[in-house]
Coordinates of C-alpha atoms in Angstrom, one line a residue:
Chain A
M1 CA 19.4 -10.7 -2.0
T2 CA 21.8 -8.5 -3.6
Q3 CA 20.0 -5.5 -4.6
P4 CA 21.3 -2.2 -5.0
S5 CA 21.1 -0.1 -1.5
S6 CA 19.2 2.5 -2.8
L7 CA 16.2 0.1 -3.9
E8 CA 16.6 -1.8 -0.3
D9 CA 16.3 1.6 1.8
L10 CA 13.0 2.4 -0.8
I11 CA 11.7 -0.9 -0.5
T12 CA 12.7 -0.6 3.1
A13 CA 11.4 3.2 3.5
L14 CA 8.1 1.8 1.6
R15 CA 7.4 -0.7 5.0
C16 CA 6.2 2.0 6.9
L17 CA 2.8 2.3 4.9
P18 CA 0.0 0.5 7.0
G19 CA -0.8 -2.9 5.5
V20 CA 2.3 -2.9 3.5
G21 CA 4.4 -6.3 4.0
P22 CA 7.7 -7.3 2.7
K23 CA 6.3 -8.5 -1.0
S24 CA 4.0 -5.6 -1.5
A25 CA 7.2 -2.9 -0.5
Q26 CA 9.3 -5.1 -3.4
R27 CA 6.1 -4.4 -5.8
M28 CA 5.9 -1.0 -5.1
A29 CA 9.7 -0.3 -5.2
F30 CA 9.6 -1.8 -8.6
H31 CA 6.1 -0.2 -10.2
L32 CA 7.2 3.3 -9.0
M33 CA 11.2 3.0 -10.5
Q34 CA 10.1 1.0 -13.5
R35 CA 6.8 2.3 -14.7
D36 CA 6.0 5.6 -12.4
R37 CA 9.3 7.7 -11.7
P38 CA 7.5 10.6 -12.6
G39 CA 4.6 9.1 -10.1
A40 CA 7.6 8.1 -7.7
D41 CA 8.5 12.1 -7.9
R42 CA 5.8 13.5 -7.2
L43 CA 4.9 11.3 -4.1
A44 CA 7.9 12.3 -2.8
R45 CA 7.3 16.3 -3.2
S46 CA 4.1 16.1 -1.7
L47 CA 5.1 13.4 1.5
E48 CA 7.9 16.7 1.6
H49 CA 5.6 19.6 1.2
A50 CA 2.8 17.7 3.7
L51 CA 5.4 17.1 6.3
E52 CA 6.4 21.1 5.9
T53 CA 2.8 22.5 6.0
L54 CA 0.6 20.3 7.5
R55 CA -0.7 21.2 11.4
H56 CA -3.3 20.4 13.8
C57 CA -6.6 23.0 13.8
R58 CA -6.0 24.9 17.4
R59 CA -9.9 24.4 18.3
C60 CA -10.9 20.7 16.2
N61 CA -7.4 19.4 16.0
T62 CA -7.5 18.0 12.4
F63 CA -5.1 18.3 10.2
T64 CA -4.9 21.8 8.9
E65 CA -2.6 24.6 6.6
D66 CA -3.6 27.4 9.4
E67 CA -4.0 27.9 12.4
I68 CA -7.8 27.4 12.3
C69 CA -9.2 25.0 9.9
G70 CA -12.0 26.4 7.6
R71 CA -14.3 24.3 8.9
C72 CA -13.9 25.9 12.6
R73 CA -13.8 29.2 10.9
S74 CA -17.4 28.8 9.5
T75 CA -20.0 31.1 10.4
K76 CA -22.9 28.4 9.3
R77 CA -22.5 26.1 11.8
D78 CA -24.1 24.9 14.7
E79 CA -21.8 25.9 17.7
G80 CA -23.5 24.7 20.3
L81 CA -22.7 21.1 18.7
L82 CA -19.5 18.9 19.0
C83 CA -19.0 15.7 17.4
I84 CA -16.3 13.9 18.7
V85 CA -14.4 11.3 16.0
E86 CA -11.2 9.6 16.0
T87 CA -9.7 10.8 12.7
P88 CA -10.5 13.6 10.2
I89 CA -11.4 10.5 7.7
D90 CA -14.2 9.1 10.3
M91 CA -15.0 13.2 9.9
A92 CA -15.4 13.3 6.4
M93 CA -17.7 10.8 6.5
M94 CA -20.0 12.2 8.9
E95 CA -20.0 15.1 6.5
Q96 CA -20.7 12.9 3.8
T97 CA -24.4 12.2 4.9
L98 CA -25.3 15.8 5.0
A99 CA -27.1 15.2 8.4
Y100 CA -24.8 17.2 10.6
S101 CA -24.0 20.8 10.6
G102 CA -22.0 21.0 13.6
M103 CA -18.8 21.0 15.0
Y104 CA -15.9 18.7 15.3
Y105 CA -13.6 17.2 17.4
V106 CA -10.8 15.1 15.9
L107 CA -8.7 12.4 18.4
M108 CA -6.8 11.7 16.0
G109 CA -6.7 8.3 17.2
R110 CA -8.0 6.1 20.4
I111 CA -7.6 4.5 23.5
S112 CA -5.3 1.7 22.8
P113 CA -3.4 0.1 25.7
L114 CA -2.2 -2.7 22.8
D115 CA -0.6 -0.4 20.8
G116 CA 1.2 2.2 23.8
V117 CA -2.0 4.7 23.5
G118 CA -3.6 5.2 26.6
V119 CA -5.4 8.8 27.6
R120 CA -2.1 10.6 28.3
E121 CA -1.3 9.7 24.4
L122 CA -4.7 11.5 23.6
G123 CA -4.1 14.9 24.7
L124 CA -7.6 15.2 25.6
E125 CA -6.7 18.8 27.7
K126 CA -7.1 20.1 24.1
L127 CA -10.9 18.7 23.9
L128 CA -11.6 20.2 27.4
E129 CA -9.7 23.2 26.6
R130 CA -12.2 23.6 23.8
L131 CA -15.1 22.8 25.6
D132 CA -14.0 25.2 28.5
G133 CA -14.1 28.1 25.7
G134 CA -17.2 27.5 23.5
A135 CA -20.8 27.8 23.2
V136 CA -21.4 23.6 23.0
R137 CA -24.6 22.6 24.5
E138 CA -24.4 18.9 23.5
V139 CA -21.5 16.6 22.7
I140 CA -21.9 13.4 20.2
I141 CA -19.4 10.5 20.5
A142 CA -18.9 9.0 17.4
T143 CA -15.8 6.9 18.1
N144 CA -15.8 3.6 15.7
F145 CA -18.0 0.9 17.3
T146 CA -14.9 -1.6 17.9
N147 CA -13.3 -2.5 21.5
E148 CA -11.1 0.3 21.0
G149 CA -13.7 3.1 20.1
E150 CA -16.0 1.7 22.6
I151 CA -13.1 2.1 25.3
T152 CA -12.8 5.6 24.6
A153 CA -16.3 6.5 24.1
H154 CA -16.9 5.2 27.8
Y155 CA -14.0 7.3 29.0
L156 CA -14.9 10.7 26.9
A157 CA -18.4 10.1 28.7
E158 CA -17.0 9.4 32.5
M159 CA -14.6 12.6 31.9
L160 CA -17.8 14.8 30.4
K161 CA -20.2 13.7 32.7
A162 CA -19.1 16.5 35.9
R163 CA -20.4 19.3 33.0
P164 CA -23.8 20.7 32.3
L165 CA -23.7 19.1 28.7
R166 CA -25.9 16.6 27.0
V167 CA -23.7 13.4 26.0
S168 CA -24.8 11.2 23.6
R169 CA -23.4 8.6 21.4
I170 CA -24.4 7.7 17.6
A171 CA -26.5 4.6 17.4
R172 CA -25.8 1.0 17.1
G173 CA -28.5 -1.2 15.3
V174 CA -29.1 -2.9 11.8
P175 CA -27.0 -1.3 8.6
V176 CA -29.6 0.6 5.9
G177 CA -30.6 -2.4 3.6
G178 CA -29.3 -4.7 6.1
E179 CA -30.7 -8.0 6.1
I180 CA -31.5 -9.4 9.3
E181 CA -30.4 -12.8 8.4
Y182 CA -26.5 -12.0 7.7
V183 CA -26.5 -9.2 10.3
D184 CA -24.0 -10.5 13.0
A185 CA -25.6 -11.5 16.3
G186 CA -23.9 -8.5 18.5
T187 CA -25.8 -6.0 16.5
L188 CA -29.1 -7.6 16.2
A189 CA -29.0 -7.6 20.3
Q190 CA -28.0 -4.3 20.4
A191 CA -31.1 -3.0 17.5
I192 CA -33.2 -5.2 19.7
R193 CA -32.4 -3.5 22.9
E194 CA -32.0 0.2 21.5
R195 CA -36.4 -0.6 19.5
K196 CA -38.1 2.8 19.0
S197 CA -41.7 2.7 19.9
L198 CA -42.9 3.4 16.6
A199 CA -46.1 5.4 18.1
E200 CA -43.1 8.1 18.6
Chain B
M1 CA -14.2 17.2 1.7
T2 CA -12.7 20.3 2.7
Q3 CA -9.4 18.5 3.3
P4 CA -6.2 20.9 3.0
S5 CA -4.9 20.7 -0.2
S6 CA -1.5 19.4 0.7
L7 CA -3.0 16.5 2.7
E8 CA -5.3 15.9 -1.0
D9 CA -2.1 16.3 -2.7
L10 CA -0.5 13.3 -0.4
I11 CA -3.7 11.0 -0.9
T12 CA -3.5 11.5 -4.7
A13 CA 0.2 11.1 -5.2
L14 CA -0.2 7.7 -2.9
R15 CA -2.4 6.3 -5.1
C16 CA 0.0 5.4 -7.8
L17 CA 0.9 2.7 -5.7
P18 CA -0.1 -0.8 -6.9
G19 CA -3.4 -2.0 -5.2
V20 CA -3.9 1.3 -3.7
G21 CA -7.1 2.9 -3.7
P22 CA -8.5 6.1 -2.4
K23 CA -10.0 4.5 1.5
S24 CA -6.0 2.4 1.2
A25 CA -4.4 5.9 0.4
Q26 CA -6.3 8.1 2.8
R27 CA -5.4 5.9 5.5
M28 CA -1.7 5.7 4.6
A29 CA -2.0 9.5 4.5
F30 CA -3.2 10.0 8.8
H31 CA -0.8 7.2 9.6
L32 CA 2.3 9.1 7.8
M33 CA 1.4 12.5 8.7
Q34 CA 0.0 11.4 12.6
R35 CA 1.5 8.5 13.4
D36 CA 5.1 8.0 11.2
R37 CA 6.3 11.8 10.4
P38 CA 9.9 10.3 10.1
G39 CA 8.7 7.5 8.5
A40 CA 7.7 9.9 5.6
D41 CA 10.4 11.8 5.7
R42 CA 12.6 8.8 5.2
L43 CA 10.0 7.8 2.4
A44 CA 10.2 10.7 0.9
R45 CA 14.2 11.4 0.7
S46 CA 14.7 7.4 -0.4
L47 CA 12.1 7.8 -3.4
E48 CA 14.7 10.6 -4.2
H49 CA 17.5 8.8 -3.8
A50 CA 16.1 5.9 -5.7
L51 CA 15.2 8.1 -8.5
E52 CA 18.9 9.6 -8.7
T53 CA 20.8 6.8 -8.5
L54 CA 19.0 3.7 -10.2
R55 CA 19.5 2.6 -13.8
H56 CA 19.5 -0.4 -15.6
C57 CA 22.3 -2.7 -16.0
R58 CA 24.1 -2.9 -19.2
R59 CA 23.8 -6.3 -19.2
C60 CA 21.2 -8.1 -17.6
N61 CA 18.9 -5.0 -17.3
T62 CA 18.0 -5.2 -14.2
F63 CA 18.0 -2.1 -11.9
T64 CA 21.7 -1.2 -10.3
E65 CA 23.5 2.0 -9.5
D66 CA 26.8 0.8 -11.5
E67 CA 26.7 0.5 -15.3
I68 CA 27.0 -3.3 -14.7
C69 CA 25.3 -5.0 -11.6
G70 CA 27.5 -7.0 -9.3
R71 CA 25.9 -10.2 -10.4
C72 CA 26.9 -9.6 -14.1
R73 CA 30.7 -8.3 -13.0
S74 CA 31.1 -11.9 -10.4
T75 CA 33.5 -14.5 -12.0
K76 CA 31.9 -17.1 -10.1
R77 CA 28.8 -18.0 -12.3
D78 CA 28.1 -19.6 -15.0
E79 CA 28.3 -17.7 -18.3
G80 CA 27.2 -20.3 -20.4
L81 CA 23.7 -20.2 -19.0
L82 CA 21.2 -17.1 -19.2
C83 CA 18.0 -17.3 -17.2
I84 CA 15.2 -15.0 -18.4
V85 CA 12.8 -13.3 -16.0
E86 CA 10.2 -10.7 -15.7
T87 CA 11.2 -8.6 -12.9
P88 CA 14.1 -8.3 -10.8
I89 CA 11.8 -9.9 -7.6
D90 CA 11.6 -12.7 -10.0
M91 CA 15.2 -12.9 -10.2
A92 CA 15.7 -12.5 -6.4
M93 CA 13.4 -15.7 -5.7
M94 CA 15.5 -17.9 -8.4
E95 CA 18.6 -16.7 -6.1
Q96 CA 17.0 -18.5 -3.3
T97 CA 16.6 -21.1 -4.4
L98 CA 20.5 -21.8 -4.4
A99 CA 19.8 -24.2 -7.3
Y100 CA 20.8 -21.7 -10.3
S101 CA 24.4 -20.3 -10.9
G102 CA 24.0 -19.3 -14.1
M103 CA 23.8 -15.2 -15.5
Y104 CA 20.2 -13.6 -15.7
Y105 CA 18.1 -11.7 -18.4
V106 CA 15.6 -9.1 -16.9
L107 CA 12.7 -8.4 -18.8
M108 CA 11.5 -5.6 -16.9
G109 CA 7.9 -6.5 -17.8
R110 CA 6.0 -8.6 -20.0
I111 CA 4.2 -8.7 -23.1
S112 CA 0.7 -7.4 -21.8
P113 CA -1.1 -6.1 -25.1
L114 CA -3.9 -5.2 -22.5
D115 CA -1.7 -2.9 -20.7
G116 CA -0.5 -1.3 -24.3
V117 CA 3.2 -3.7 -23.8
G118 CA 4.2 -5.5 -26.7
V119 CA 6.8 -6.7 -27.6
R120 CA 8.6 -2.9 -28.9
E121 CA 8.0 -1.6 -25.4
L122 CA 10.2 -4.5 -23.7
G123 CA 13.0 -3.5 -25.8
L124 CA 14.0 -7.3 -26.7
E125 CA 17.0 -5.6 -28.9
K126 CA 19.2 -5.5 -25.7
L127 CA 18.5 -9.0 -25.0
L128 CA 19.9 -10.0 -28.5
E129 CA 22.8 -8.3 -28.4
R130 CA 23.3 -9.7 -24.6
L131 CA 23.4 -13.1 -26.6
D132 CA 25.1 -11.6 -29.6
G133 CA 27.9 -10.5 -27.2
G134 CA 28.0 -13.8 -24.7
A135 CA 29.6 -17.2 -24.9
V136 CA 25.9 -18.6 -23.8
R137 CA 24.7 -21.9 -24.7
E138 CA 21.5 -22.0 -22.8
V139 CA 18.6 -20.0 -22.5
I140 CA 16.0 -20.9 -19.7
I141 CA 12.9 -19.5 -19.8
A142 CA 11.0 -18.4 -16.4
T143 CA 8.5 -15.8 -17.2
N144 CA 5.8 -16.4 -14.8
F145 CA 2.6 -19.2 -15.8
T146 CA 0.4 -16.6 -16.3
N147 CA -1.2 -15.6 -19.8
E148 CA 0.9 -13.1 -20.4
G149 CA 4.0 -15.0 -19.1
E150 CA 3.5 -17.7 -21.4
I151 CA 2.8 -15.0 -24.2
T152 CA 6.3 -13.9 -23.3
A153 CA 8.1 -17.2 -23.6
H154 CA 6.1 -18.5 -26.6
Y155 CA 7.3 -14.9 -27.9
L156 CA 11.5 -15.6 -27.2
A157 CA 11.2 -19.0 -27.9
E158 CA 10.0 -18.3 -31.5
M159 CA 12.8 -15.3 -32.1
L160 CA 15.3 -17.7 -30.2
K161 CA 14.6 -20.4 -32.7
A162 CA 17.1 -19.4 -35.5
R163 CA 20.3 -19.2 -32.7
P164 CA 22.5 -22.2 -32.2
L165 CA 21.2 -22.1 -28.5
R166 CA 19.2 -24.5 -26.4
V167 CA 16.1 -22.8 -25.1
S168 CA 14.4 -24.5 -22.2
R169 CA 11.6 -23.4 -20.1
I170 CA 11.1 -23.9 -16.4
A171 CA 9.0 -27.0 -15.4
R172 CA 5.1 -26.7 -14.5
G173 CA 3.8 -29.3 -12.2
V174 CA 2.4 -30.2 -8.6
P175 CA 4.3 -27.6 -6.4
V176 CA 6.2 -29.3 -3.6
G177 CA 4.4 -30.1 -0.6
G178 CA 1.3 -29.4 -3.0
E179 CA -1.8 -32.0 -2.3
I180 CA -3.7 -33.5 -5.5
E181 CA -7.1 -32.5 -3.8
Y182 CA -6.2 -28.7 -4.0
V183 CA -4.2 -28.4 -7.2
D184 CA -5.9 -27.0 -10.0
A185 CA -7.0 -29.1 -12.7
G186 CA -4.8 -27.0 -15.4
T187 CA -1.5 -28.1 -13.5
L188 CA -2.7 -31.5 -12.8
A189 CA -3.2 -31.5 -16.3
Q190 CA 0.4 -30.8 -17.0
A191 CA 1.9 -33.0 -14.5
I192 CA 0.6 -35.9 -16.1
R193 CA 1.4 -34.5 -19.4
E194 CA 5.0 -33.6 -18.5
R195 CA 5.1 -36.8 -16.0
K196 CA 8.7 -38.4 -15.5
S197 CA 10.2 -42.2 -15.7
L198 CA 11.1 -42.7 -12.5
A199 CA 13.8 -45.7 -14.4
E200 CA 15.8 -42.7 -15.6

């Protein structure tokens, strides 16, 4: 294909986005250059601005433009609870529930040997430092219920065992609004094993 | 969600990409800022470079960095054939067939009233100028076989009727390797209507 090199470069660069293959990258490049040049310009500038300003919160490791993020600076949250999540997106989901008002620690990933992410790459020393410094009495592990998330949860639980902390894991079970008929067998098995007495 | 504003801006900017909703935009922003900062930087720079250098070929209307694109400057192609396609991607697909060695005209879109693209927005004067100047004896309309593509093809055919040109449309039918069992009824009906005599 004899496309102009700047267009080829753009198509190649777009492929660094997750889930974008050669066809989508072509379609995106065409859309940006033909139909939405202001959008392309805004995207370029916000990429540069984000690269310049975004860093990790010294306490919870999430993205922030400051030394310590707003949530960690807040005085309205329970300092005794620390919820460990994989990504800032998961943290935002937890916040949306309005069911949690403690602190967070964001792993910014998960243990995933297939992707070359081991314990060292996750940089768990920062989490341990966070626990050393704080008044945390309970750690709630809220990694995903995928294989990688479960391995990470298991590793974290082992690592924290020696400390005088309550370590818990968010519950697995049938989703709210879920129908038994359509729930997978693994989830249902877990829901049976972790059944709750109604007398409680 | 109390995310840093530069991250929010990036997520908003990513949504200008076709097919990217709020969830994908979040995932992309996280990926770029956490796992692929060099990729984000390259993307920003190639967007800027493409915005600066890319313009439309004066003859065929495709993207080029020059006044006239390499394909239009080539002396090895048949000047008498002009294939009209919707996008540069379609042109690249035609080229991949190695079955065509004429010239192109790229509409950079299609007539699509629902998206506010009418005949005027397509700027067909440039196509007419192209035909005025050239030695074209046949126009091959290769717009998509979607509703919009068909409307565009119909409009082009009407517009070109008065000119001393052969105007043709690429063939519809069962795809190569296609099984009758799985072909949709519309395509099959067309394949029957446009059947070819084997004696030819």
